[in-house]
Amino acid sequence: MRLQAKYKWLPTPFRTILLFAVWLLLNNSVSPGHLILGAVLAIVIPLSIAPFRKPQPLILRPGLAFKQLLIVLWDIITANVEVAIKILGPSKRLRPGFIKVPLDLKHDLPITMLASTVSLTPGTVSAEVYPIPESLPQGQEPEQRFLLIHVLDMGDEQELINSIKSRYEAPLKEIFQC
Amino acid sequence: MLEHVLLIVFAMIGVSLVLNLWRLIVGPSIPDRILALDTMYINTIALIILYGIGMQTQIYFEAALLIAMLGFVSTVAVCKYLLRGDIIE
Amino acid sequence: MMQHLITLPILLPLLAGIILLLPPCGKNLIIRRWTAMFMALLTLIASTVLLQQLLQGGPIVYAIGTWQPPFGIVLYADPLAVLLTILTSFLTLVTTIYASRGDDKKGSFYHPLTHFLLMGVNGAFLTGDLFNLFVFFEVLLIASYALLMHKTDKQTTKAALHYVVLNLVGSSIFLIALGILYGVLGTLNMADLATKVAQLQGDDIYLAKIGGLLLLIVFALKAALLPLHLWLAATYSRAMPAVAAQFAVMTKVGIYAMMRVFTMIFGDNAGELSGMATTWLWPLALVTLVVGAVGVLASEDLRRLTANLVIVSVGTLVAMVALNNEQATAVAIYYLLHSTVGCAAMFLVADLIGLQRGKVQDRLVNSRSVAEPKLLGICFVLCAIALAGLPPLSGFIAKLWLLDAAWESKIAWVFWPIYLIVSLATLVALSRAGTSLFWHDNPQQDEQFEDAVYAGKRRSFAVLLMLAVPVLMTVFAAPLTEVSQHAAATLHNTQVAVDTVFALAKGQ
Amino acid sequence: MTLLWIPLLSLIGSLLASFTGKLSRNQSAIITAIMPILGLALVLSLAPDVLAGETLYSSLPWIPELGVNLSFRLDGLALLFCLLILCIGLLVILYARYYLSENDSMPKLYAYLMLFMTAMLGIVTANNIIQMWFFWELTSISSFLLISYWSHKPEARKGARMALAITGAGGLALLAGLVLIGQLVGSYELDVILQSAEVIKSSSWYPVILVLVLLGAFTKSAQFPFHFWLPHAMAAPTPVSAYLHSATMVKAGIFLLARFYPALAGTELWFIIVGVTGLTTLLVGAYIALFKHDLKGLLAYSTISHLGLITLLLGLDTQLATVAAIFHIINHAIFKASLFMATGIIDHETGTRDMRKLNGMWRYMPYTATLAMVAAASMAGVPLLNGFLSKEMFFAETLHQQMLGSMSWLIPVLATVAGALSVAYSARFIHDVFFNGEPKDLPKDPHEAPRYMRVPIEVLVAMCVLVGLFPAFVVDPILSVASNAVLAGDAPDYKLAIWHGFNLPLFMSAVAVAGGLFIYSQRKYLFQFQASLPSVNAKRAFDAGIQQVMTWSREQVLRIENGSLQRYVFILLLSALVLAGLPLFEMHTLAGSKGLSDIDAHNAIGAALLMIGALATLVWHRSRMVALIMISVVGLMTSVAFSRFSAPDLALTQLTVEVVTVMLLMLALFFLPQRTPKESSSIRILRDLGISSAIGIVIGSICYAVLTRPHESISQFFVANAKTGGGGTNVVNVILVDFRGFDTLGEITVLGIAALGIYKLLLNLPLFMPASDSEGRPWARERHPLLLASISQSLLPLAIMVSVYIFLRGHNLPGGGFIAGLVTSIAFILQYMANGSNWIRARMDINYRKVIASGLAIATLTGMGSWLFGRNFLTSWFDYFDIPLVGKTELASAMIFDLGVYLTVVGATLMILASLGKLTAETPKEKVNL
Amino acid sequence: MFEWIIAAFLLAGGAFILIGSIGLVKMPDFFMRLHGPTKATTLGMASLLIAANVYFSVTNGEVNIKEILISIFLLITAPITGYMLIKSAIHHDLKAREDTKGLDKIEDD
Amino acid sequence: MELLYASCVGLLVACGVYLILRARTFPVVLGLTMLSYAVNLFLFSSGRLQINKAPVLGQSAGYADPLPQALVLTAIVIGFAMTAFVVILAIRGRADLGNDHVDGQPRSKKGS
Ligand code: NA
Ligand code: NA
């Protein structure tokens, strides 16, 4: 795990790339002018708002990250078809429920990414990360975090927990090396 | 053909909006209404995009983009209010 | 530089506001005060030079951004407008001096806000574009909202809430009126509107009429014309006196707007629409006069009394506006200058009196006297004389001229009795106020004034500066009446105004 | 300009006097006297010419537009009055020096007295009637100050106020009358007016003019029924009374009658009004005088009575009566001044003026007593004294009256009765004070007054005697020129002599003296009779009257101005409804000539959502949270409508503003009580529904009328010039930053000021922070939800990128500084929400005030920059540059202007929300139960 | 050919959006209602935006993928919206369908 | 369409006015917001309704009247500033006056 980037002028390389892409997308152009401007902005903007960044683990395995992204995208598509069918079907047959997934991840950003992934994929919505800081004594860090998830149609609870941990949490741990 | 498809899709979005409005009015709870409103934001993006295709103009793209961005902020703010009362503390 | 002079009464206060927010003014109160005074003085000088320029030549038109009328926004300066910017700059200067004794510390941003207010008011006077007028109205309103809440207590907050909500509704009405007028006439430049109104046909006339009448509502609300006057007494009497003194000019913005719009756009050339405001203004003005006088009699403290005097002056002014002739306008101009300064001075005097009477403040009860009876007594008497329209101060000239103008307009039989009785009520109320404030069964000894706040040099200077105006307006009555008449003549010569504006368009 | 100096010297005297505070009393008196002495010398130096029949003029233009000039005239009447005013004034100065106690401020009295003298001299020398009115009102003001000299006495304050109110009212009437005269005659110059008598009298306005002018004169001269203020003015120090009520103040009214005699008199109306008023006043004054126990009260009513006499004389239809009137003006001034002074001495030396206590003063102050008795005898009209002469003339003139037709004999009879009454009260004055046994419970041991205090009385009494004995020698010259002035040059022949032989007037005098003595001897019965009558206290009645007016006013104001915003708004809206609604009825058809366009489903759904949203907001407005959600729908649909109807910029703006507005409303939700109690009555709800639907219908109709009309506007110009003149293809943006950049400058100023104002509002704001929501649920403990915090951090650079994009493209495509500014702000607000304001402040300590100011400065200076190139404010500049790699790029000053807009928006929005956030972060949540 | 692609994406998008909204109306409790809009709509929007991209790429004659940005935004924000909504629902003690499992896992906030 | 648009404007005005006439600050603020939507739509309509004619040069065949759009934009911004102020003023009023009645004190049922 690394919290600080290699170069001071590039505190968040992945983000800079994203911003650069966004600029080109916004302008729908790859003209030299926009390439230059986009690059400048993509570097300057993160720098100028650097103070707002809480130190978070950096993406250290970009390749894996890309692969994971594609997996998630695929899951989103299939999940949506699945959910659509469930919605159209009789709702009485659905078996809703809450599950609590114990997390190995410790840092906010990876947890957030996991929660987002969960929310976007099959019939699950992240509801809460336990324990909330306010329930702990002042300044104390939580030892074990849990993710509370609402499931639209739940089969075997443990199986679901395992699949979330293996399919989504493990790669994240790998990507962030934490 | 595209015109007809557009009409059909437009009808779908229209029905969606009406359904959103239904949930918005019926509630029953506040979170239900916020959810309905949030959905309505997104459906409005769809409406604007469709409109752009229909009118062959991209001039409304930014409006859609901003709804996507800002609808989120509104919803978050309302939820924050429900949770904490004070949205900026 | 001289060709841009007309922008200075707007831009100088704007710059002042900006400078006063930035270092070194932002942090250091002393520098801030002196800068504020200096900038107000500069604005006053610029306005005065502008007036001089106007009196030598005709009205001046200035195209912002070099965009010719009717497309761009123009500034239009005639003697009336510039007299009013002079008045406003003067009031700002004096109140700034007055507040620099410590009132400016009671809340934040006093100095920038007064300059923003000045900018809004001057902009409203100088603009030749109807929508731009709306914008400047908003500038002056928002600045006034903020200033009203400078020093707060329960009653101020309530008064401010009412004032703000009413004006927000008023702004909405303004926008609707603008929408109608643009929708029918397709333009916003006042001179162009005047030309287009004259060419209206069919039902469009009535739409334009609705637009005009809605504008009238907005201006009447600003001017505090009955029945839209209800906010004024509470607002002005609750505002910090230095602020109230500056506010004394704000009702006049409404009256100025009436004069401008209903002589230029819906003036004599407007065909079926000409004089449409008069039907409403005349009776309302008279009732305003009476209600103002009743308010004056009913007032339980000096600030409220002064606020009601503002209403009286509004009634008087609007009556003159309703007559819609040159003579009446000339009187209105003279009276406007006089009454505004008079009321402003009285607000300041009321403050000083209140500061020296402990808990009773400026309430009109026989309880304790002031610590500086001589200074405040003289100031009060001068204000009272000016406001009651007694000699030797300028009020009597205004009074005489008002009667004169009413006679010439053949409405003496109704205006005279009402006006004279109102004058009497004012006199009675002021004399009662003075006797209760200054005279007591047991004049206090010096040691009883421990809690009294003395006027001090700066505040005394400010008040005396203000009071010099009615004196000078009496001594120099001849040139002033001449300028007023010139201003009135220019205002009523709509064709010249329209031609001046369009000469600019052709010139480019 | 010699004549100007007559009042001017006194004015200088007034100033001089006010600066004598540090000097001794003698010095103060001497310095004060210098100027009137000079004035007197001046008048005397001019007197020969006037006595020779000349009228002196001088004039100075003042307000030519209004016909007001400083013009003076000195004719016989003016000379007479000048002499009276100055001479008696000087005597009063001397007298007052001794009268005032150590505690009283000498300079104050002298300054006021001299001011008053100025005013009086101004009245009598004025040749412009407006100028005359100017000084007339000045007498009201200065007498107000004089009467209230002892302001610690309630009766002095009330007396002064009453005098001011009555004479002020009269002054206003007079002004009206004078303006009318001026309008009729075409000039305010007295010369012209006096020569235009016919114009005035033949005008249909004559009765009005007469009544108005007379109202002025009668109030000032305390004529019935306006007489009641005068006795209460006696609360003034005696020197003041001596001056005001003998020679000056009250004589001003008489002077006015005399001055306008040539122009206004000579008609039936004049004689009836003036004569009857004078007669009534004469009798009423004399009768009441008899019952006053207060010496000054007696003199006050006697003054009223004598003023009535003079008025009556002026109202009589003979020229000789007028001469008599002027003669009596002189005589009354002399004896009344001396009587007041004598009274002052008695009061000064005994401590009381109550005749029931004062008895046998002859023994203690024989010298003063002698003087007082002579003066009183003059007042009673005893032969060999001046009072006798004018009274004889008066009696003689009453005999020639036809004023009351067949009942005209009543006039001499009533005159005799009045004469008798005046003898009676004079007798009372003499007998009751100087004789009539021993004094009772005097506060002081009585003795003679200081030597010099008596000098003024001596002088005046000497004059009584001199005039009485040698009238032809002493007063004839001045009397005749004065009469000539009043009668416009044709004074009749008359003979001033002590003895006219045995005639009816002499008989009347004898009857009067005998009757008077008889009345006095039988006073016991008269007093009993008077005591049985209900007593009317004029002051109390007047005060009660004023009080009633005030109370009534207060009630009205409280009724109308009831402090209810709902009412104020209702009135405003109703006014708008009426003014906008009425012309609608005048229209023939609402729809214009432009055809309607079709409704498509797109619009129908949008409209339905908008309408249902609006109605839902209304229906649920008491469940505030729901209403807030519903109004968001309206806002969203409004922006959809904008994009639907070809206004992408508006749609963007509306969307961004909407978010911030909702946040503000949420703040309101939190800090305001969360429930709206049901408190409107059904009638109120119905009324409100009525007016709101009416307004909705009216505005909707107008909107429909506008929409269906063909449209011609100036905007083709903008479309045509946006690219070539403004350098941008987004016409709306070019209008905003260029064509109408001035509006935008104003608009961002508004935004900046709003932020400053809100900052002010939040200063020292004691917040109510509820510890639970409206349903009593305590707030969640988690301040900053984890997921939100980290996602918002990722969104921040993205949002800023978007705002840069929107900013840069604004000039050519929808977007611009304002929207970009709001997007940036919202991105930061999200940070505030997610992480709290303390967290933000620790990382970004930006002073938003400076951001706002810089934004405004950039915009303003960009505009002013064009001055450097000799162009008008806000003239834009743009050009295209070929930049390597980047290609053709436009640079425009409008972009810099837009940057100013951007900064102001960011600064203002963040200032608003951040300062509130700061406040709440510092305030602990209270356990407030709602 | 492009027309078919566009039409397919449009129809798919419309259908997903409609289904999401149907879910919003049809589901018995708040927690279940949440699933429809947050997911179905996200995908529906993506389809629509792809259709728009293709359409404008074709009509403008150049590659146009800027609409995809909106999708990126929605993908990032939708989970947070759902998370915040469910948090407030829990805070408001909204009743879940009776047979919902694991209600005991919800802690007091 | 014109009729529909005008009806929307009229309804918004009516709802706004009704809310402004309420006795508590929150509904009044809501009403002002609503009224400003209505007013903006009204002012916008003075340029008439045009579909697909955004006044951006080169984007469409004809152009809608850009001026009312610019005016409405200014009006929106000013309205926003004013709404912000009135909201904070209402909060201040609640703090100073102790309740949210627009007149500072709840009246008896009869009075209001
Ligand atoms: Na006696
Ligand atoms: Na320009």
PDB file of C-alpha atoms in Angstrom, chain D residues 328-451:
ATOM      1  CA  HIS D 328     -55.150 103.338  20.018  1.00  0.00           C
ATOM      2  CA  ILE D 329     -52.402 101.049  18.791  1.00  0.00           C
ATOM      3  CA  ILE D 330     -49.916 103.584  20.077  1.00  0.00           C
ATOM      4  CA  ASN D 331     -51.712 104.220  23.310  1.00  0.00           C
ATOM      5  CA  HIS D 332     -52.349 100.628  24.122  1.00  0.00           C
ATOM      6  CA  ALA D 333     -48.735  99.749  23.480  1.00  0.00           C
ATOM      7  CA  ILE D 334     -47.584 102.400  25.890  1.00  0.00           C
ATOM      8  CA  PHE D 335     -49.896 101.817  28.810  1.00  0.00           C
ATOM      9  CA  LYS D 336     -49.999  98.051  28.473  1.00  0.00           C
ATOM     10  CA  ALA D 337     -46.224  97.755  28.414  1.00  0.00           C
ATOM     11  CA  SER D 338     -45.942  99.838  31.532  1.00  0.00           C
ATOM     12  CA  LEU D 339     -48.678  97.860  33.267  1.00  0.00           C
ATOM     13  CA  PHE D 340     -46.971  94.588  32.516  1.00  0.00           C
ATOM     14  CA  MET D 341     -43.728  95.963  33.827  1.00  0.00           C
ATOM     15  CA  ALA D 342     -45.369  97.187  36.964  1.00  0.00           C
ATOM     16  CA  THR D 343     -46.955  93.805  37.433  1.00  0.00           C
ATOM     17  CA  GLY D 344     -43.555  92.312  36.955  1.00  0.00           C
ATOM     18  CA  ILE D 345     -42.177  94.452  39.742  1.00  0.00           C
ATOM     19  CA  ILE D 346     -44.983  93.475  42.060  1.00  0.00           C
ATOM     20  CA  ASP D 347     -44.506  89.843  41.247  1.00  0.00           C
ATOM     21  CA  HIS D 348     -40.754  90.181  41.586  1.00  0.00           C
ATOM     22  CA  GLU D 349     -40.922  91.872  44.956  1.00  0.00           C
ATOM     23  CA  THR D 350     -43.809  89.985  46.545  1.00  0.00           C
ATOM     24  CA  GLY D 351     -43.480  86.625  44.926  1.00  0.00           C
ATOM     25  CA  THR D 352     -47.081  86.484  43.845  1.00  0.00           C
ATOM     26  CA  ARG D 353     -49.498  87.944  41.335  1.00  0.00           C
ATOM     27  CA  ASP D 354     -52.621  86.758  43.045  1.00  0.00           C
ATOM     28  CA  MET D 355     -54.828  89.735  43.787  1.00  0.00           C
ATOM     29  CA  ARG D 356     -56.447  87.848  46.631  1.00  0.00           C
ATOM     30  CA  LYS D 357     -53.122  87.916  48.441  1.00  0.00           C
ATOM     31  CA  LEU D 358     -51.926  91.251  47.185  1.00  0.00           C
ATOM     32  CA  ASN D 359     -53.453  94.048  49.180  1.00  0.00           C
ATOM     33  CA  GLY D 360     -52.284  97.431  50.367  1.00  0.00           C
ATOM     34  CA  MET D 361     -49.179  97.545  48.258  1.00  0.00           C
ATOM     35  CA  TRP D 362     -49.343 101.303  48.218  1.00  0.00           C
ATOM     36  CA  ARG D 363     -47.648 101.287  51.545  1.00  0.00           C
ATOM     37  CA  TYR D 364     -44.739  99.124  50.473  1.00  0.00           C
ATOM     38  CA  MET D 365     -44.059 100.476  46.995  1.00  0.00           C
ATOM     39  CA  PRO D 366     -45.678 103.845  46.661  1.00  0.00           C
ATOM     40  CA  TYR D 367     -43.593 104.882  43.692  1.00  0.00           C
ATOM     41  CA  THR D 368     -44.391 101.832  41.602  1.00  0.00           C
ATOM     42  CA  ALA D 369     -47.966 102.067  42.739  1.00  0.00           C
ATOM     43  CA  THR D 370     -48.251 105.605  41.453  1.00  0.00           C
ATOM     44  CA  LEU D 371     -46.876 104.648  38.088  1.00  0.00           C
ATOM     45  CA  ALA D 372     -49.138 101.627  37.847  1.00  0.00           C
ATOM     46  CA  MET D 373     -52.178 103.635  38.824  1.00  0.00           C
ATOM     47  CA  VAL D 374     -51.525 106.233  36.143  1.00  0.00           C
ATOM     48  CA  ALA D 375     -51.117 103.564  33.534  1.00  0.00           C
ATOM     49  CA  ALA D 376     -54.223 101.757  34.708  1.00  0.00           C
ATOM     50  CA  ALA D 377     -56.156 104.973  34.582  1.00  0.00           C
ATOM     51  CA  SER D 378     -55.031 105.393  31.027  1.00  0.00           C
ATOM     52  CA  MET D 379     -56.277 101.903  30.315  1.00  0.00           C
ATOM     53  CA  ALA D 380     -59.614 102.800  31.848  1.00  0.00           C
ATOM     54  CA  GLY D 381     -59.780 105.888  29.687  1.00  0.00           C
ATOM     55  CA  VAL D 382     -59.489 108.542  32.323  1.00  0.00           C
ATOM     56  CA  PRO D 383     -59.190 112.053  30.928  1.00  0.00           C
ATOM     57  CA  LEU D 384     -55.803 113.747  30.566  1.00  0.00           C
ATOM     58  CA  LEU D 385     -54.237 110.418  29.741  1.00  0.00           C
ATOM     59  CA  ASN D 386     -53.636 108.998  26.288  1.00  0.00           C
ATOM     60  CA  GLY D 387     -56.142 106.168  26.669  1.00  0.00           C
ATOM     61  CA  PHE D 388     -58.870 108.667  27.048  1.00  0.00           C
ATOM     62  CA  LEU D 389     -58.249 110.305  23.719  1.00  0.00           C
ATOM     63  CA  SER D 390     -58.447 107.242  21.578  1.00  0.00           C
ATOM     64  CA  LYS D 391     -61.388 105.943  23.498  1.00  0.00           C
ATOM     65  CA  GLU D 392     -63.265 109.151  22.931  1.00  0.00           C
ATOM     66  CA  MET D 393     -62.577 108.833  19.244  1.00  0.00           C
ATOM     67  CA  PHE D 394     -63.780 105.291  19.415  1.00  0.00           C
ATOM     68  CA  PHE D 395     -67.010 106.212  21.112  1.00  0.00           C
ATOM     69  CA  ALA D 396     -67.547 108.941  18.589  1.00  0.00           C
ATOM     70  CA  GLU D 397     -67.072 106.564  15.682  1.00  0.00           C
ATOM     71  CA  THR D 398     -69.424 103.951  17.055  1.00  0.00           C
ATOM     72  CA  LEU D 399     -72.145 106.479  16.785  1.00  0.00           C
ATOM     73  CA  HIS D 400     -71.798 106.719  13.032  1.00  0.00           C
ATOM     74  CA  GLN D 401     -72.385 103.080  12.321  1.00  0.00           C
ATOM     75  CA  GLN D 402     -74.883 101.533   9.999  1.00  0.00           C
ATOM     76  CA  MET D 403     -73.209  98.213  10.163  1.00  0.00           C
ATOM     77  CA  LEU D 404     -76.041  96.364  11.856  1.00  0.00           C
ATOM     78  CA  GLY D 405     -78.762  98.148  10.001  1.00  0.00           C
ATOM     79  CA  SER D 406     -81.651  99.091  12.210  1.00  0.00           C
ATOM     80  CA  MET D 407     -79.906  97.539  15.150  1.00  0.00           C
ATOM     81  CA  SER D 408     -76.829  99.713  14.704  1.00  0.00           C
ATOM     82  CA  TRP D 409     -77.599 101.566  17.908  1.00  0.00           C
ATOM     83  CA  LEU D 410     -76.409  98.468  19.665  1.00  0.00           C
ATOM     84  CA  ILE D 411     -72.825  99.298  18.759  1.00  0.00           C
ATOM     85  CA  PRO D 412     -72.427 102.452  20.839  1.00  0.00           C
ATOM     86  CA  VAL D 413     -74.330 100.830  23.661  1.00  0.00           C
ATOM     87  CA  LEU D 414     -72.119  97.789  23.682  1.00  0.00           C
ATOM     88  CA  ALA D 415     -69.075 100.006  23.336  1.00  0.00           C
ATOM     89  CA  THR D 416     -70.146 101.842  26.440  1.00  0.00           C
ATOM     90  CA  VAL D 417     -70.701  98.576  28.255  1.00  0.00           C
ATOM     91  CA  ALA D 418     -67.224  97.491  27.270  1.00  0.00           C
ATOM     92  CA  GLY D 419     -65.912 100.835  28.434  1.00  0.00           C
ATOM     93  CA  ALA D 420     -67.585 100.306  31.761  1.00  0.00           C
ATOM     94  CA  LEU D 421     -66.107  96.844  32.090  1.00  0.00           C
ATOM     95  CA  SER D 422     -62.696  98.197  31.305  1.00  0.00           C
ATOM     96  CA  VAL D 423     -63.099 100.839  33.979  1.00  0.00           C
ATOM     97  CA  ALA D 424     -64.175  98.109  36.349  1.00  0.00           C
ATOM     98  CA  TYR D 425     -61.163  95.897  35.826  1.00  0.00           C
ATOM     99  CA  SER D 426     -58.841  98.874  35.883  1.00  0.00           C
ATOM    100  CA  ALA D 427     -60.390  99.899  39.156  1.00  0.00           C
ATOM    101  CA  ARG D 428     -59.903  96.427  40.428  1.00  0.00           C
ATOM    102  CA  PHE D 429     -56.292  96.490  39.386  1.00  0.00           C
ATOM    103  CA  ILE D 430     -55.735  99.691  41.340  1.00  0.00           C
ATOM    104  CA  HIS D 431     -57.880  99.062  44.342  1.00  0.00           C
ATOM    105  CA  ASP D 432     -57.374  95.399  44.888  1.00  0.00           C
ATOM    106  CA  VAL D 433     -53.619  95.559  44.700  1.00  0.00           C
ATOM    107  CA  PHE D 434     -52.626  98.828  46.191  1.00  0.00           C
ATOM    108  CA  PHE D 435     -55.345  99.302  48.749  1.00  0.00           C
ATOM    109  CA  ASN D 436     -57.996  96.941  50.067  1.00  0.00           C
ATOM    110  CA  GLY D 437     -56.400  96.232  53.444  1.00  0.00           C
ATOM    111  CA  GLU D 438     -53.337  94.168  54.281  1.00  0.00           C
ATOM    112  CA  PRO D 439     -51.505  91.616  52.162  1.00  0.00           C
ATOM    113  CA  LYS D 440     -52.036  87.931  52.955  1.00  0.00           C
ATOM    114  CA  ASP D 441     -49.276  85.297  53.100  1.00  0.00           C
ATOM    115  CA  LEU D 442     -46.923  86.938  50.673  1.00  0.00           C
ATOM    116  CA  PRO D 443     -43.926  84.729  49.890  1.00  0.00           C
ATOM    117  CA  LYS D 444     -41.598  87.728  50.142  1.00  0.00           C
ATOM    118  CA  ASP D 445     -41.395  90.956  52.102  1.00  0.00           C
ATOM    119  CA  PRO D 446     -42.495  93.572  49.609  1.00  0.00           C
ATOM    120  CA  HIS D 447     -40.437  96.685  48.932  1.00  0.00           C
ATOM    121  CA  GLU D 448     -39.634  98.981  46.029  1.00  0.00           C
ATOM    122  CA  ALA D 449     -37.895  97.624  42.991  1.00  0.00           C
ATOM    123  CA  PRO D 450     -34.329  98.600  42.038  1.00  0.00           C
ATOM    124  CA  ARG D 451     -33.988 102.042  40.612  1.00  0.00           C
TER     125      ARG D 451
END
